[in-house]
Short mmCIF file of C-alpha atoms in Angstrom, two decimals:
data_model
loop_
_atom_site.label_atom_id
_atom_site.label_comp_id
_atom_site.label_asym_id
_atom_site.label_seq_id
_atom_site.Cartn_x
_atom_site.Cartn_y
_atom_site.Cartn_z
CA MET A 1 -17.94 -47.95 -84.64
CA ILE A 2 -19.33 -51.64 -81.90
CA LEU A 3 -22.42 -50.02 -80.76
CA ILE A 4 -22.40 -50.96 -77.20
CA ARG A 5 -26.02 -51.12 -75.50
CA SER A 6 -25.75 -52.52 -72.14
CA SER A 7 -24.22 -50.07 -69.05
CA ILE A 8 -20.15 -49.56 -69.83
CA ILE A 9 -18.45 -52.50 -67.52
CA THR A 10 -14.79 -52.00 -66.59
CA LYS A 11 -11.80 -53.87 -67.12
CA ARG A 12 -11.10 -55.21 -63.70
CA GLU A 13 -15.29 -56.04 -63.72
CA ILE A 14 -14.37 -57.72 -67.00
CA ARG A 15 -11.91 -59.44 -66.30
CA THR A 16 -12.60 -59.99 -62.80
CA GLU A 17 -16.06 -62.07 -64.33
CA THR A 18 -14.84 -63.97 -67.56
CA LEU A 19 -11.07 -65.31 -66.25
CA PRO A 20 -13.53 -67.47 -64.48
CA LEU A 21 -15.17 -68.68 -67.50
CA LEU A 22 -11.34 -68.98 -69.24
CA CYS A 23 -10.35 -71.29 -66.92
CA LEU A 24 -13.14 -73.35 -65.37
CA PRO A 25 -13.76 -75.60 -68.49
CA CYS A 26 -10.15 -76.24 -69.11
CA PHE A 27 -9.12 -77.59 -66.05
CA PRO A 28 -11.54 -80.46 -66.25
CA LEU A 29 -11.09 -81.13 -69.60
CA HIS A 30 -7.58 -81.39 -69.18
CA PHE A 31 -8.16 -83.40 -66.56
CA SER A 32 -10.26 -86.16 -68.31
CA VAL A 33 -8.42 -86.39 -71.22
CA PHE A 34 -5.15 -86.64 -69.33
CA PHE A 35 -5.34 -89.05 -66.11
CA PHE A 36 -7.65 -90.86 -68.81
CA LYS A 37 -4.56 -91.54 -70.97
CA LYS A 38 -1.86 -91.88 -67.95
CA ARG A 39 -4.01 -93.93 -66.22
CA PHE A 40 -6.60 -95.99 -68.70
CA TYR A 41 -4.50 -96.01 -71.80
CA GLN A 42 -2.56 -99.21 -72.32
CA PRO A 43 -1.28 -99.05 -75.81
CA GLN A 44 -1.26 -102.89 -75.98
CA LEU A 45 -4.48 -103.71 -74.82
CA GLN A 46 -8.43 -102.03 -75.45
CA TYR A 47 -9.61 -100.52 -72.78
CA PRO A 48 -13.30 -100.48 -72.04
CA TYR A 49 -15.41 -99.09 -75.38
CA SER A 50 -18.20 -98.12 -72.82
CA LEU A 51 -15.16 -95.84 -70.62
CA THR A 52 -14.14 -94.66 -73.21
CA LEU A 53 -17.43 -92.92 -75.18
CA LEU A 54 -17.75 -91.84 -71.42
CA VAL A 55 -14.49 -89.44 -71.84
CA CYS A 56 -15.03 -88.15 -75.02
CA ILE A 57 -19.12 -87.22 -74.23
CA PHE A 58 -17.89 -85.64 -71.42
CA GLY A 59 -14.66 -83.99 -72.30
CA GLY A 60 -16.39 -82.54 -75.60
CA TYR A 61 -19.00 -81.20 -74.19
CA LEU A 62 -16.78 -79.64 -71.85
CA PHE A 63 -14.20 -78.10 -74.76
CA GLY A 64 -17.19 -77.07 -76.21
CA SER A 65 -18.72 -75.46 -73.17
CA ILE A 66 -16.40 -72.75 -73.71
CA PRO A 67 -18.53 -69.74 -73.96
CA THR A 68 -16.99 -68.25 -76.87
CA GLY A 69 -18.90 -65.74 -77.88
CA TYR A 70 -20.23 -65.04 -74.69
CA LEU A 71 -15.24 -63.42 -73.45
CA VAL A 72 -14.98 -62.25 -77.14
CA VAL A 73 -18.07 -59.88 -76.61
CA ARG A 74 -17.47 -59.45 -73.16
CA LEU A 75 -14.29 -58.87 -73.49
CA ARG A 76 -13.76 -56.40 -76.99
CA ALA A 77 -16.92 -54.66 -76.28
CA GLY A 78 -18.28 -55.02 -73.02
CA ILE A 79 -21.76 -56.39 -72.99
CA ASP A 80 -23.52 -59.36 -72.05
CA ILE A 81 -24.11 -61.14 -75.28
CA ARG A 82 -27.44 -62.91 -73.18
CA LYS A 83 -28.65 -59.82 -72.37
CA ASN A 84 -29.38 -58.01 -76.08
CA GLY A 85 -30.25 -59.17 -79.96
CA SER A 86 -32.00 -62.71 -78.85
CA GLY A 87 -29.86 -63.45 -76.24
CA ASN A 88 -28.14 -66.31 -78.22
CA VAL A 89 -24.72 -66.93 -77.78
CA GLY A 90 -23.28 -67.14 -81.17
CA ALA A 91 -21.43 -66.27 -84.44
CA PHE A 92 -24.70 -63.91 -85.51
CA ASN A 93 -25.77 -62.58 -82.73
CA SER A 94 -22.87 -61.29 -81.60
CA TYR A 95 -22.50 -59.18 -84.93
CA ASP A 96 -26.18 -58.38 -84.60
CA VAL A 97 -25.11 -56.59 -81.07
CA THR A 98 -22.53 -55.37 -81.02
CA GLN A 99 -22.62 -54.08 -85.34
CA SER A 100 -18.55 -55.49 -85.85
CA LYS A 101 -18.12 -57.19 -88.39
CA GLN A 102 -14.64 -58.55 -87.23
CA ILE A 103 -16.35 -59.50 -83.94
CA GLY A 104 -18.48 -62.11 -85.90
CA ILE A 105 -16.27 -63.83 -88.54
CA ILE A 106 -14.00 -63.92 -84.90
CA VAL A 107 -16.30 -65.58 -82.40
CA GLY A 108 -17.87 -68.15 -85.84
CA VAL A 109 -14.15 -69.03 -86.30
CA LEU A 110 -13.17 -69.57 -82.50
CA ASP A 111 -16.86 -72.36 -82.12
CA ALA A 112 -15.61 -74.36 -85.46
CA VAL A 113 -12.06 -73.86 -84.73
CA LYS A 114 -13.66 -75.65 -81.32
CA GLY A 115 -15.97 -78.23 -83.00
CA PHE A 116 -12.13 -79.12 -85.14
CA ILE A 117 -9.49 -79.88 -82.64
CA VAL A 118 -12.56 -82.25 -80.08
CA ALA A 119 -13.00 -84.27 -83.28
CA LEU A 120 -9.68 -84.27 -84.12
CA ALA A 121 -8.26 -85.19 -81.01
CA ALA A 122 -10.77 -88.09 -80.40
CA TRP A 123 -9.84 -89.48 -83.14
CA GLN A 124 -5.98 -89.17 -82.99
CA LEU A 125 -5.98 -89.91 -78.61
CA LEU A 126 -8.84 -92.23 -77.94
CA GLY A 127 -9.20 -95.36 -80.21
CA GLY A 128 -9.25 -93.49 -83.77
CA SER A 129 -13.35 -95.12 -83.70
CA PHE A 130 -15.62 -93.01 -85.60
CA TRP A 131 -18.29 -93.52 -83.57
CA ASN A 132 -15.64 -92.08 -80.22
CA GLN A 133 -15.47 -88.66 -83.15
CA CYS A 134 -19.40 -88.45 -83.14
CA ALA A 135 -19.76 -88.28 -79.09
CA ALA A 136 -17.12 -86.11 -78.78
CA LEU A 137 -18.79 -84.24 -81.45
CA CYS A 138 -21.99 -84.76 -80.14
CA GLY A 139 -20.48 -83.77 -76.40
CA ALA A 140 -19.21 -80.54 -77.61
CA LEU A 141 -22.58 -79.56 -79.51
CA ILE A 142 -24.58 -80.14 -76.49
CA GLY A 143 -21.97 -79.00 -74.97
CA HIS A 144 -22.54 -75.33 -77.16
CA ASN A 145 -25.52 -75.16 -76.75
CA TYR A 146 -26.23 -75.59 -73.52
CA PRO A 147 -23.08 -74.71 -71.88
CA ILE A 148 -22.90 -75.50 -67.39
CA TRP A 149 -21.04 -71.70 -67.23
CA LEU A 150 -24.01 -69.42 -68.41
CA HIS A 151 -26.35 -71.64 -67.03
CA PHE A 152 -27.26 -73.78 -70.54
CA GLN A 153 -27.65 -70.52 -72.61
CA GLY A 154 -25.57 -71.14 -75.37
CA GLY A 155 -25.25 -70.37 -78.78
CA ARG A 156 -27.61 -73.19 -82.03
CA GLY A 157 -24.46 -75.18 -82.87
CA LEU A 158 -24.30 -74.77 -86.45
CA ALA A 159 -20.22 -73.42 -86.54
CA PRO A 160 -18.67 -76.24 -83.72
CA ALA A 161 -20.96 -78.73 -86.39
CA ALA A 162 -18.59 -77.15 -89.62
CA GLY A 163 -16.03 -77.61 -87.97
CA GLY A 164 -16.14 -80.68 -87.02
CA MET A 165 -16.69 -82.04 -89.96
CA PHE A 166 -13.37 -81.33 -92.19
CA ALA A 167 -12.37 -84.31 -88.87
CA ILE A 168 -14.86 -86.34 -90.44
CA GLY A 169 -16.31 -85.35 -93.96
CA ILE A 170 -17.99 -82.31 -95.46
CA SER A 171 -20.55 -83.91 -97.30
CA TYR A 172 -23.28 -82.79 -95.08
CA MET A 173 -21.56 -79.15 -94.04
CA ILE A 174 -21.52 -78.46 -98.88
CA VAL A 175 -25.27 -79.97 -98.73
CA TRP A 176 -26.19 -77.84 -96.07
CA CYS A 177 -25.31 -74.91 -97.55
CA VAL A 178 -26.72 -75.07 -101.16
CA THR A 179 -29.75 -76.14 -99.03
CA TRP A 180 -29.31 -73.11 -96.82
CA PHE A 181 -28.74 -70.60 -99.67
CA ILE A 182 -31.54 -72.33 -101.19
CA ALA A 183 -33.85 -72.03 -98.79
CA PHE A 184 -32.97 -67.92 -97.73
CA GLU A 185 -33.72 -67.09 -100.99
CA ASN A 186 -37.30 -68.59 -100.98
CA VAL A 187 -37.95 -67.38 -97.56
CA LYS A 188 -35.42 -64.51 -96.78
CA ASN A 189 -35.09 -65.71 -93.08
CA ILE A 190 -32.33 -66.61 -91.55
CA LEU A 191 -33.69 -68.71 -88.89
CA LYS A 192 -36.33 -70.46 -91.66
CA ALA A 193 -33.32 -71.58 -93.60
CA ASN A 194 -31.36 -72.87 -91.02
CA ILE A 195 -34.42 -75.33 -90.10
CA VAL A 196 -35.49 -76.30 -93.38
CA ALA A 197 -31.66 -77.26 -94.44
CA ILE A 198 -31.49 -79.16 -91.57
CA ILE A 199 -34.27 -81.26 -91.71
CA LEU A 200 -33.79 -81.88 -95.69
CA THR A 201 -29.50 -82.47 -94.89
CA PRO A 202 -29.70 -85.30 -94.09
CA ILE A 203 -32.93 -86.97 -96.30
CA ILE A 204 -30.35 -85.85 -99.38
CA LEU A 205 -27.95 -86.98 -98.08
CA LEU A 206 -30.11 -90.85 -98.02
CA ILE A 207 -30.68 -90.42 -101.20
CA ILE A 208 -27.11 -89.38 -102.98
CA PRO A 209 -25.08 -91.47 -103.95
CA SER A 210 -22.29 -93.17 -101.72
CA ALA A 211 -19.64 -92.52 -103.91
CA TRP A 212 -20.50 -88.41 -103.55
CA ILE A 213 -19.97 -89.26 -99.72
CA GLU A 214 -17.39 -90.74 -100.46
CA ALA A 215 -15.84 -88.25 -102.03
CA VAL A 216 -15.40 -85.91 -100.20
CA MET A 217 -14.89 -87.82 -96.62
CA VAL A 218 -11.52 -87.62 -94.89
CA ARG A 219 -11.21 -90.69 -92.57
CA ASN A 220 -12.38 -93.89 -94.28
CA ILE A 221 -15.87 -95.85 -92.93
CA SER A 222 -18.44 -95.91 -95.28
CA ALA A 223 -21.28 -93.38 -96.28
CA THR A 224 -23.88 -95.53 -94.21
CA ASP A 225 -22.55 -94.76 -90.78
CA TYR A 226 -21.97 -91.09 -92.52
CA ARG A 227 -25.72 -90.75 -93.21
CA ILE A 228 -26.99 -91.71 -89.65
CA PHE A 229 -24.82 -89.84 -87.64
CA SER A 230 -26.39 -86.67 -90.41
CA PHE A 231 -29.74 -87.56 -89.01
CA ILE A 232 -27.45 -87.11 -85.86
CA ILE A 233 -26.41 -84.51 -85.87
CA SER A 234 -29.55 -82.97 -86.93
CA GLY A 235 -31.74 -83.58 -84.22
CA ILE A 236 -29.63 -82.16 -82.07
CA HIS A 237 -29.69 -79.03 -84.31
CA LEU A 238 -33.13 -79.27 -84.38
CA LEU A 239 -33.29 -79.36 -81.16
CA SER A 240 -31.15 -75.65 -81.02
CA HIS A 241 -34.46 -74.43 -83.15
CA TRP A 242 -36.77 -75.81 -81.52
CA GLN A 243 -38.37 -72.18 -80.35
CA PRO A 244 -38.44 -70.84 -83.72
CA LEU A 245 -39.29 -74.14 -84.92
CA LYS A 246 -42.87 -73.51 -82.20
CA GLU A 247 -43.27 -70.38 -83.41
CA ILE A 248 -43.12 -70.61 -86.98
CA ILE A 249 -46.06 -72.99 -86.62
CA GLN A 250 -48.07 -71.69 -84.32
CA HIS A 251 -47.28 -68.83 -86.26
CA LYS A 252 -48.96 -71.14 -89.43
CA TYR A 253 -51.70 -72.34 -87.00
CA SER A 254 -52.76 -68.46 -86.17
CA VAL A 255 -52.88 -66.98 -89.70
CA THR A 256 -54.77 -70.08 -91.30
#
């Protein structure tokens, strides 16, 4: 049974609030991708690389900023997730405020799909460059973490990053998950385990053999480029975990 911790909201109010959020991100995304493809894309010519990167970042941001967690919880439970639990618009807080595993899983899967679609679209539609994919996925993570539609109050970007890796290479995700489980067994705290995994994953990827990274690569890119990308992704994740990291540091110094 879902526990509703906020005032009851009518279906009419839910539709009125959520419909603009569903529509607003989609129109500029479709416009930016298809207008660009129609007006600027010519198979015989190379369009400006800087313009492509801008389209990837901008399109990725808009698609990533679709607030799936907010919409699912609002529609299924009538709760404003931003005002309950941690206020985070992600899968774990969706589960926490509704006490519904189904809602938590739905939000996590939808967030992962956002990252996968963005990375795949940048690969297939915009020249196939690895760095186009990186720019698009980074834009999607920033959009997910700081969506303009929710006044820049979003999630932490872990699920979209995991989904995007399925269109690039999954060694980051494998190392992150293994590191997270080891850290969680020791600290028994989800956010602390997140931070440990975020910091250690690119360092571990820097140490392990390149053949291991390339063995689980979805596309043909160098291990060096992938390692550079892993530091960028971890930097974005660390930024989204800055508040809990600051609280952990302050608590440590207040105790000692």
